[in-house]
Amino acid sequence: GFVEQIHHKHPNREVLFNELEKVIIVKDMSERKQKMEAISDCCVILPGGGGTMDEFFQILTLKELNQLDNKPIVLYNVDGFYNELDATIHSMYDKKFIRPGTINLYEIASTPEEVIQKAEIGIRKNKEAESLMAHPILQEPGISQKVLPVAIERLQDSGFHATDAVLLLRNVLDD
């Protein structure tokens, strides 16, 4: 787990750290988020408070802006905890405050098994998308910098998840 220095000095820190295999002490929430983003393959969002919402929306926004590796985001919807959040995000979409592709950037899972399944599928799609980047046509000067980002953005605006957009482009390139 990632723990801020202030919590590391907590008098009951044994309770906080008892079940963790590894503890990484960070100076603040910003560093915590940066380290989690850097070493994770997937983002699983458990029920939580303001800090959890901050982390979720930062990851969602970075993913929407293509500034974060295309890691799957899975909301673990224990007892319907995230129903209202999902409804709010869809309302933001309906009112045109967010781009169409944004509502496809995260998955919702109601059981631990579903969380694992959705995470594994997302990670596998990401590996397939990464292999696309090695396609010979994308190695030509200027192609990947100009054509691919525009194509992915247009597909995302049409409602495709970025990874699915990349896989669709793979099919086009392989034809």
One Martini backbone bead per residue (centre of mass of N, CA, C, O) as a GRO file, in nm:
protein
  175
    1GLY     BB    1   0.100   0.033   0.012
    2PHE     BB    2   0.014   0.374   0.020
    3VAL     BB    3   0.176   0.604   0.249
    4GLU     BB    4   0.171   0.864   0.428
    5GLN     BB    5   0.371   1.004   0.655
    6ILE     BB    6   0.151   1.075   0.864
    7HIS     BB    7   0.054   0.770   0.888
    8HIS     BB    8   0.328   0.642   0.969
    9LYS     BB    9   0.302   0.804   1.264
   10HIS     BB   10   0.083   0.654   1.368
   11PRO     BB   11  -0.003   0.498   1.664
   12ASN     BB   12  -0.178   0.265   1.479
   13ARG     BB   13   0.001   0.139   1.240
   14GLU     BB   14  -0.037  -0.166   1.268
   15VAL     BB   15  -0.329  -0.160   1.168
   16LEU     BB   16  -0.268  -0.036   0.885
   17PHE     BB   17  -0.018  -0.269   0.806
   18ASN     BB   18  -0.074  -0.574   0.866
   19GLU     BB   19  -0.179  -0.680   0.555
   20LEU     BB   20   0.073  -0.577   0.417
   21GLU     BB   21   0.338  -0.653   0.209
   22LYS     BB   22   0.377  -0.343   0.117
   23VAL     BB   23   0.535  -0.027   0.202
   24ILE     BB   24   0.488   0.310   0.078
   25ILE     BB   25   0.641   0.606   0.138
   26VAL     BB   26   0.488   0.926   0.117
   27LYS     BB   27   0.448   1.275   0.127
   28ASP     BB   28   0.178   1.270  -0.062
   29MET     BB   29  -0.092   1.253  -0.271
   30SER     BB   30   0.055   1.310  -0.534
   31GLU     BB   31   0.271   1.091  -0.507
   32ARG     BB   32   0.076   0.857  -0.475
   33LYS     BB   33  -0.056   0.879  -0.756
   34GLN     BB   34   0.198   0.858  -0.927
   35LYS     BB   35   0.288   0.575  -0.828
   36MET     BB   36   0.034   0.420  -0.898
   37GLU     BB   37   0.037   0.484  -1.203
   38ALA     BB   38   0.327   0.368  -1.267
   39ILE     BB   39   0.276   0.049  -1.137
   40SER     BB   40   0.015  -0.005  -1.280
   41ASP     BB   41  -0.228  -0.209  -1.475
   42CYS     BB   42  -0.467  -0.124  -1.281
   43CYS     BB   43  -0.786   0.032  -1.177
   44VAL     BB   44  -0.920  -0.015  -0.857
   45ILE     BB   45  -1.229   0.101  -0.722
   46LEU     BB   46  -1.316   0.151  -0.413
   47PRO     BB   47  -1.489   0.228  -0.169
   48GLY     BB   48  -1.516   0.586  -0.083
   49GLY     BB   49  -1.407   0.901  -0.064
   50GLY     BB   50  -1.259   1.187  -0.157
   51GLY     BB   51  -0.988   1.053  -0.237
   52THR     BB   52  -1.110   0.847  -0.431
   53MET     BB   53  -1.241   1.052  -0.622
   54ASP     BB   54  -0.984   1.196  -0.699
   55GLU     BB   55  -0.844   0.948  -0.824
   56PHE     BB   56  -1.057   0.874  -1.032
   57PHE     BB   57  -1.072   1.151  -1.189
   58GLN     BB   58  -0.779   1.162  -1.266
   59ILE     BB   59  -0.765   0.901  -1.428
   60LEU     BB   60  -0.996   0.962  -1.622
   61THR     BB   61  -0.878   1.224  -1.740
   62LEU     BB   62  -0.606   1.114  -1.838
   63LYS     BB   63  -0.733   0.904  -2.025
   64GLU     BB   64  -0.899   1.100  -2.201
   65LEU     BB   65  -0.614   1.265  -2.274
   66ASN     BB   66  -0.382   1.053  -2.320
   67GLN     BB   67  -0.186   1.063  -2.025
   68LEU     BB   68  -0.243   0.753  -1.990
   69ASP     BB   69  -0.216   0.464  -1.973
   70ASN     BB   70  -0.434   0.209  -2.094
   71LYS     BB   71  -0.587   0.150  -1.823
   72PRO     BB   72  -0.792  -0.011  -1.645
   73ILE     BB   73  -1.118   0.074  -1.506
   74VAL     BB   74  -1.257  -0.037  -1.186
   75LEU     BB   75  -1.564  -0.044  -1.031
   76TYR     BB   76  -1.645  -0.142  -0.708
   77ASN     BB   77  -1.997  -0.222  -0.660
   78VAL     BB   78  -2.078  -0.228  -0.359
   79ASP     BB   79  -2.400  -0.227  -0.303
   80GLY     BB   80  -2.424   0.022  -0.518
   81PHE     BB   81  -2.222   0.260  -0.458
   82TYR     BB   82  -2.183   0.360  -0.787
   83ASN     BB   83  -2.457   0.436  -0.914
   84GLU     BB   84  -2.462   0.751  -0.886
   85LEU     BB   85  -2.200   0.811  -1.031
   86ASP     BB   86  -2.278   0.688  -1.301
   87ALA     BB   87  -2.528   0.869  -1.340
   88THR     BB   88  -2.370   1.135  -1.339
   89ILE     BB   89  -2.189   1.077  -1.582
   90HIS     BB   90  -2.428   1.038  -1.779
   91SER     BB   91  -2.541   1.322  -1.737
   92MET     BB   92  -2.294   1.470  -1.843
   93TYR     BB   93  -2.323   1.352  -2.123
   94ASP     BB   94  -2.618   1.443  -2.189
   95LYS     BB   95  -2.509   1.759  -2.133
   96LYS     BB   96  -2.215   1.787  -2.271
   97PHE     BB   97  -1.954   1.773  -2.054
   98ILE     BB   98  -1.873   1.510  -2.205
   99ARG     BB   99  -1.735   1.285  -2.385
  100PRO     BB  100  -1.846   0.999  -2.519
  101GLY     BB  101  -1.592   0.811  -2.441
  102THR     BB  102  -1.588   0.836  -2.125
  103ILE     BB  103  -1.810   0.612  -2.053
  104ASN     BB  104  -1.582   0.386  -2.168
  105LEU     BB  105  -1.329   0.409  -1.945
  106TYR     BB  106  -1.515   0.227  -1.760
  107GLU     BB  107  -1.594  -0.018  -1.519
  108ILE     BB  108  -1.841  -0.239  -1.370
  109ALA     BB  109  -1.836  -0.420  -1.053
  110SER     BB  110  -1.998  -0.657  -0.811
  111THR     BB  111  -1.753  -0.858  -0.800
  112PRO     BB  112  -1.451  -0.993  -0.760
  113GLU     BB  113  -1.461  -1.164  -1.020
  114GLU     BB  114  -1.537  -0.927  -1.208
  115VAL     BB  115  -1.294  -0.756  -1.157
  116ILE     BB  116  -1.083  -0.956  -1.262
  117GLN     BB  117  -1.199  -0.995  -1.543
  118LYS     BB  118  -1.191  -0.695  -1.637
  119ALA     BB  119  -0.891  -0.654  -1.588
  120GLU     BB  120  -0.781  -0.879  -1.773
  121ILE     BB  121  -0.909  -0.778  -2.034
  122GLY     BB  122  -0.778  -0.496  -2.033
  123ILE     BB  123  -0.483  -0.588  -2.030
  124ARG     BB  124  -0.495  -0.753  -2.292
  125LYS     BB  125  -0.578  -0.518  -2.479
  126ASN     BB  126  -0.324  -0.349  -2.423
  127LYS     BB  127  -0.120  -0.550  -2.541
  128GLU     BB  128  -0.241  -0.546  -2.824
  129ALA     BB  129  -0.205  -0.242  -2.870
  130GLU     BB  130   0.103  -0.236  -2.838
  131SER     BB  131   0.160  -0.422  -3.085
  132LEU     BB  132   0.054  -0.225  -3.298
  133MET     BB  133   0.293  -0.016  -3.280
  134ALA     BB  134   0.475  -0.232  -3.460
  135HIS     BB  135   0.362  -0.162  -3.712
  136PRO     BB  136   0.502  -0.077  -4.007
  137ILE     BB  137   0.326   0.176  -4.083
  138LEU     BB  138   0.394   0.318  -3.795
  139GLN     BB  139   0.715   0.357  -3.872
  140GLU     BB  140   0.662   0.582  -4.035
  141PRO     BB  141   0.718   0.892  -4.080
  142GLY     BB  142   0.450   1.064  -3.903
  143ILE     BB  143   0.217   0.865  -3.857
  144SER     BB  144   0.190   0.828  -3.544
  145GLN     BB  145   0.177   1.144  -3.486
  146LYS     BB  146  -0.083   1.202  -3.679
  147VAL     BB  147  -0.296   0.970  -3.740
  148LEU     BB  148  -0.355   0.803  -3.485
  149PRO     BB  149  -0.466   1.018  -3.284
  150VAL     BB  150  -0.701   1.106  -3.466
  151ALA     BB  151  -0.839   0.832  -3.498
  152ILE     BB  152  -0.885   0.776  -3.199
  153GLU     BB  153  -1.048   1.031  -3.132
  154ARG     BB  154  -1.280   0.978  -3.331
  155LEU     BB  155  -1.363   0.708  -3.207
  156GLN     BB  156  -1.418   0.814  -2.923
  157ASP     BB  157  -1.639   1.021  -3.013
  158SER     BB  158  -1.814   0.756  -3.109
  159GLY     BB  159  -1.768   0.555  -2.831
  160PHE     BB  160  -1.491   0.447  -2.813
  161HIS     BB  161  -1.255   0.283  -2.681
  162ALA     BB  162  -0.928   0.318  -2.715
  163THR     BB  163  -0.855   0.017  -2.744
  164ASP     BB  164  -1.071  -0.049  -2.957
  165ALA     BB  165  -0.968   0.154  -3.163
  166VAL     BB  166  -0.693   0.019  -3.205
  167LEU     BB  167  -0.805  -0.258  -3.295
  168LEU     BB  168  -0.953  -0.151  -3.540
  169LEU     BB  169  -0.699  -0.041  -3.681
  170ARG     BB  170  -0.563  -0.311  -3.712
  171ASN     BB  171  -0.764  -0.429  -3.913
  172VAL     BB  172  -0.714  -0.216  -4.130
  173LEU     BB  173  -0.401  -0.257  -4.161
  174ASP     BB  174  -0.425  -0.579  -4.226
  175ASP     BB  175  -0.590  -0.542  -4.511
   0.00000   0.00000   0.00000
